[in-house]
One Martini backbone bead per residue (centre of mass of N, CA, C, O) as a GRO file, in nm:
protein
  192
    1UNK     BB    1   0.027   0.039   0.051
    2UNK     BB    2   0.080   0.366  -0.045
    3UNK     BB    3   0.104   0.624   0.160
    4UNK     BB    4  -0.152   0.765   0.038
    5UNK     BB    5  -0.350   0.547   0.084
    6UNK     BB    6  -0.289   0.531   0.385
    7UNK     BB    7  -0.372   0.826   0.458
    8UNK     BB    8  -0.677   0.731   0.325
    9UNK     BB    9  -0.703   0.525   0.534
   10UNK     BB   10  -0.740   0.655   0.812
   11UNK     BB   11  -0.929   0.922   0.765
   12UNK     BB   12  -1.142   0.752   0.698
   13UNK     BB   13  -1.052   0.566   0.969
   14UNK     BB   14  -1.196   0.823   1.177
   15UNK     BB   15  -1.510   0.900   1.025
   16UNK     BB   16  -1.666   0.641   1.119
   17UNK     BB   17  -1.941   0.516   1.139
   18UNK     BB   18  -2.067   0.246   1.361
   19UNK     BB   19  -2.222   0.068   1.480
   20UNK     BB   20  -2.347  -0.067   1.696
   21UNK     BB   21  -2.152  -0.307   1.893
   22UNK     BB   22  -1.905  -0.222   1.659
   23UNK     BB   23  -1.555  -0.330   1.627
   24UNK     BB   24  -1.308  -0.111   1.530
   25UNK     BB   25  -1.039  -0.210   1.292
   26UNK     BB   26  -0.719  -0.147   1.201
   27UNK     BB   27  -0.494  -0.412   0.992
   28UNK     BB   28  -0.301  -0.313   0.776
   29UNK     BB   29  -0.498  -0.103   0.588
   30UNK     BB   30  -0.786  -0.268   0.715
   31UNK     BB   31  -1.143  -0.310   0.829
   32UNK     BB   32  -1.215  -0.449   1.102
   33UNK     BB   33  -1.490  -0.574   1.240
   34UNK     BB   34  -1.702  -0.715   1.536
   35UNK     BB   35  -1.880  -0.833   1.739
   36UNK     BB   36  -1.973  -0.862   2.059
   37UNK     BB   37  -1.869  -1.018   2.292
   38UNK     BB   38  -1.837  -1.259   2.505
   39UNK     BB   39  -1.876  -1.350   2.847
   40UNK     BB   40  -1.627  -1.460   2.838
   41UNK     BB   41  -1.473  -1.291   2.778
   42UNK     BB   42  -1.500  -1.058   2.954
   43UNK     BB   43  -1.462  -1.137   3.230
   44UNK     BB   44  -1.142  -1.214   3.135
   45UNK     BB   45  -1.068  -0.971   3.119
   46UNK     BB   46  -1.183  -0.812   3.412
   47UNK     BB   47  -0.969  -1.011   3.594
   48UNK     BB   48  -0.724  -0.880   3.441
   49UNK     BB   49  -0.785  -0.645   3.579
   50UNK     BB   50  -0.812  -0.658   3.831
   51UNK     BB   51  -0.497  -0.805   3.885
   52UNK     BB   52  -0.444  -0.544   3.827
   53UNK     BB   53  -0.270  -0.219   3.966
   54UNK     BB   54  -0.422   0.129   4.003
   55UNK     BB   55  -0.104   0.224   4.132
   56UNK     BB   56   0.063   0.064   3.909
   57UNK     BB   57  -0.132   0.092   3.617
   58UNK     BB   58  -0.276   0.145   3.330
   59UNK     BB   59  -0.662   0.027   3.220
   60UNK     BB   60  -0.773  -0.022   2.881
   61UNK     BB   61  -1.058  -0.026   2.704
   62UNK     BB   62  -1.061   0.067   2.426
   63UNK     BB   63  -0.771   0.190   2.266
   64UNK     BB   64  -0.652   0.309   2.044
   65UNK     BB   65  -0.385   0.285   1.933
   66UNK     BB   66  -0.019   0.347   1.745
   67UNK     BB   67   0.197   0.163   1.535
   68UNK     BB   68   0.462   0.253   1.407
   69UNK     BB   69   0.482   0.250   1.025
   70UNK     BB   70   0.116   0.177   1.061
   71UNK     BB   71  -0.129   0.048   0.933
   72UNK     BB   72  -0.238   0.082   1.249
   73UNK     BB   73  -0.558   0.049   1.463
   74UNK     BB   74  -0.549  -0.063   1.729
   75UNK     BB   75  -0.778  -0.300   1.940
   76UNK     BB   76  -0.730  -0.363   2.247
   77UNK     BB   77  -0.897  -0.568   2.551
   78UNK     BB   78  -0.606  -0.428   2.652
   79UNK     BB   79  -0.437  -0.177   2.833
   80UNK     BB   80  -0.069  -0.120   2.948
   81UNK     BB   81   0.021   0.164   3.163
   82UNK     BB   82   0.186   0.384   3.317
   83UNK     BB   83   0.064   0.637   3.458
   84UNK     BB   84   0.284   0.878   3.339
   85UNK     BB   85   0.213   0.802   3.032
   86UNK     BB   86  -0.105   0.916   3.055
   87UNK     BB   87  -0.255   1.113   2.905
   88UNK     BB   88  -0.494   1.308   2.864
   89UNK     BB   89  -0.626   1.343   2.559
   90UNK     BB   90  -0.697   1.072   2.363
   91UNK     BB   91  -0.733   0.858   2.091
   92UNK     BB   92  -0.421   0.811   2.048
   93UNK     BB   93  -0.195   0.547   2.123
   94UNK     BB   94   0.128   0.540   2.187
   95UNK     BB   95   0.308   0.263   2.143
   96UNK     BB   96   0.582   0.389   2.336
   97UNK     BB   97   0.410   0.346   2.615
   98UNK     BB   98   0.367   0.052   2.645
   99UNK     BB   99   0.389  -0.237   2.777
  100UNK     BB  100   0.046  -0.467   2.772
  101UNK     BB  101  -0.134  -0.575   2.551
  102UNK     BB  102  -0.461  -0.776   2.516
  103UNK     BB  103  -0.639  -1.065   2.422
  104UNK     BB  104  -0.932  -1.246   2.361
  105UNK     BB  105  -1.012  -1.508   2.216
  106UNK     BB  106  -1.213  -1.518   1.953
  107UNK     BB  107  -1.377  -1.759   1.696
  108UNK     BB  108  -1.279  -1.479   1.495
  109UNK     BB  109  -1.016  -1.402   1.602
  110UNK     BB  110  -0.793  -1.592   1.563
  111UNK     BB  111  -0.558  -1.502   1.326
  112UNK     BB  112  -0.580  -1.200   1.458
  113UNK     BB  113  -0.442  -1.294   1.761
  114UNK     BB  114  -0.155  -1.467   1.644
  115UNK     BB  115  -0.062  -1.320   1.353
  116UNK     BB  116  -0.150  -1.008   1.292
  117UNK     BB  117  -0.103  -0.866   1.586
  118UNK     BB  118   0.198  -1.010   1.632
  119UNK     BB  119   0.315  -0.844   1.402
  120UNK     BB  120   0.220  -0.580   1.515
  121UNK     BB  121   0.350  -0.542   1.792
  122UNK     BB  122   0.544  -0.590   1.726
  123UNK     BB  123   0.670  -0.369   1.529
  124UNK     BB  124   0.614  -0.138   1.801
  125UNK     BB  125   0.751  -0.262   2.061
  126UNK     BB  126   0.581  -0.408   2.259
  127UNK     BB  127   0.704  -0.548   2.493
  128UNK     BB  128   0.435  -0.720   2.512
  129UNK     BB  129   0.223  -0.998   2.459
  130UNK     BB  130  -0.126  -1.143   2.564
  131UNK     BB  131  -0.331  -1.471   2.528
  132UNK     BB  132  -0.649  -1.585   2.626
  133UNK     BB  133  -0.789  -1.905   2.488
  134UNK     BB  134  -1.121  -2.045   2.528
  135UNK     BB  135  -1.044  -2.225   2.305
  136UNK     BB  136  -0.722  -2.375   2.422
  137UNK     BB  137  -0.739  -2.282   2.768
  138UNK     BB  138  -0.475  -2.081   2.717
  139UNK     BB  139  -0.196  -1.890   2.743
  140UNK     BB  140  -0.009  -1.650   2.570
  141UNK     BB  141   0.341  -1.511   2.618
  142UNK     BB  142   0.474  -1.239   2.436
  143UNK     BB  143   0.880  -1.112   2.398
  144UNK     BB  144   1.081  -0.931   2.294
  145UNK     BB  145   1.059  -0.763   1.993
  146UNK     BB  146   1.142  -0.725   1.668
  147UNK     BB  147   1.121  -0.646   1.398
  148UNK     BB  148   0.973  -0.549   1.081
  149UNK     BB  149   0.686  -0.558   0.995
  150UNK     BB  150   0.576  -0.826   0.893
  151UNK     BB  151   0.813  -0.964   1.033
  152UNK     BB  152   0.741  -0.940   1.325
  153UNK     BB  153   0.784  -1.028   1.626
  154UNK     BB  154   0.873  -1.258   1.926
  155UNK     BB  155   1.098  -1.451   2.078
  156UNK     BB  156   0.929  -1.479   2.316
  157UNK     BB  157   0.728  -1.798   2.460
  158UNK     BB  158   0.454  -1.852   2.661
  159UNK     BB  159   0.227  -2.164   2.780
  160UNK     BB  160  -0.030  -2.108   2.950
  161UNK     BB  161  -0.294  -2.287   3.165
  162UNK     BB  162  -0.548  -2.278   3.255
  163UNK     BB  163  -0.526  -2.244   3.645
  164UNK     BB  164  -0.210  -2.144   3.605
  165UNK     BB  165   0.025  -1.938   3.676
  166UNK     BB  166   0.087  -1.600   3.563
  167UNK     BB  167   0.400  -1.457   3.504
  168UNK     BB  168   0.458  -1.090   3.532
  169UNK     BB  169   0.714  -0.942   3.546
  170UNK     BB  170   0.675  -0.656   3.356
  171UNK     BB  171   0.407  -0.634   3.631
  172UNK     BB  172   0.504  -0.767   3.897
  173UNK     BB  173   0.285  -1.030   3.864
  174UNK     BB  174   0.075  -1.320   3.942
  175UNK     BB  175  -0.150  -1.457   3.717
  176UNK     BB  176  -0.518  -1.586   3.784
  177UNK     BB  177  -0.670  -1.841   3.619
  178UNK     BB  178  -0.909  -2.009   3.741
  179UNK     BB  179  -1.151  -1.833   3.627
  180UNK     BB  180  -1.124  -1.895   3.355
  181UNK     BB  181  -1.307  -1.954   3.046
  182UNK     BB  182  -1.479  -2.187   2.835
  183UNK     BB  183  -1.575  -2.266   2.548
  184UNK     BB  184  -1.837  -2.389   2.454
  185UNK     BB  185  -1.812  -2.683   2.204
  186UNK     BB  186  -1.513  -2.594   2.115
  187UNK     BB  187  -1.298  -2.727   1.897
  188UNK     BB  188  -1.030  -2.739   1.932
  189UNK     BB  189  -0.717  -2.659   1.836
  190UNK     BB  190  -0.357  -2.560   1.644
  191UNK     BB  191  -0.224  -2.271   1.731
  192UNK     BB  192   0.119  -2.099   1.766
   0.00000   0.00000   0.00000
C-alpha cells in the first residue's frame, strides 16, 4: 500500500461511524469489524483488569493504539501502561507508551490475534503481548519484540494453561488464571 493510500485509509477510518456494538480496527490497511464479544470474553478481560493494581498501572479498554510506521490502529481488549505515561486525552495512544496489550481470542478472531496482531504489536515494539485463549484454554505470553513490518515477531513465547499461575514479570505480578472461562462446545485446534 502506498503512503498516499495509507493516509487516505487512515483518514477514512478516523471519520467512519460504525454501527453500535461493533468493534472496528484498522489492521495493516484493512478495516476489520467484529460483533460484540461473548460473556466469557468480557469476564476474562474484567478478571485480568481486576488483578492489575490501579495505583501501579493504568488499564484501558477499547483504546486505539497508534503503531508507528504501520497502517494499523488496533483496539486491544486491554492496554496496560505506567500511570505517569498516560496522556490527558486523545483517541490514539502511542505504542511507545504501552507496556502490555491483552487480547482474548474469540471464535472469529483466531487468525487476527495469533498472526496479524502478533506481528503488528511486535512491529510497534510493545514489550509484552498476552493472548488469552478460551478455545484452547491457555495463555500465550509473547515478549522481546524484534523486526519491522510484516516480518516483526516476538522472540520469546511462553504458554500456560488456564488454571496455572502466569508470571507477568514486566508488571511485577502473577496472574491467577483459575477463573478464566472457556467457550462451550468449541472443538480445540492447534495454533502457533
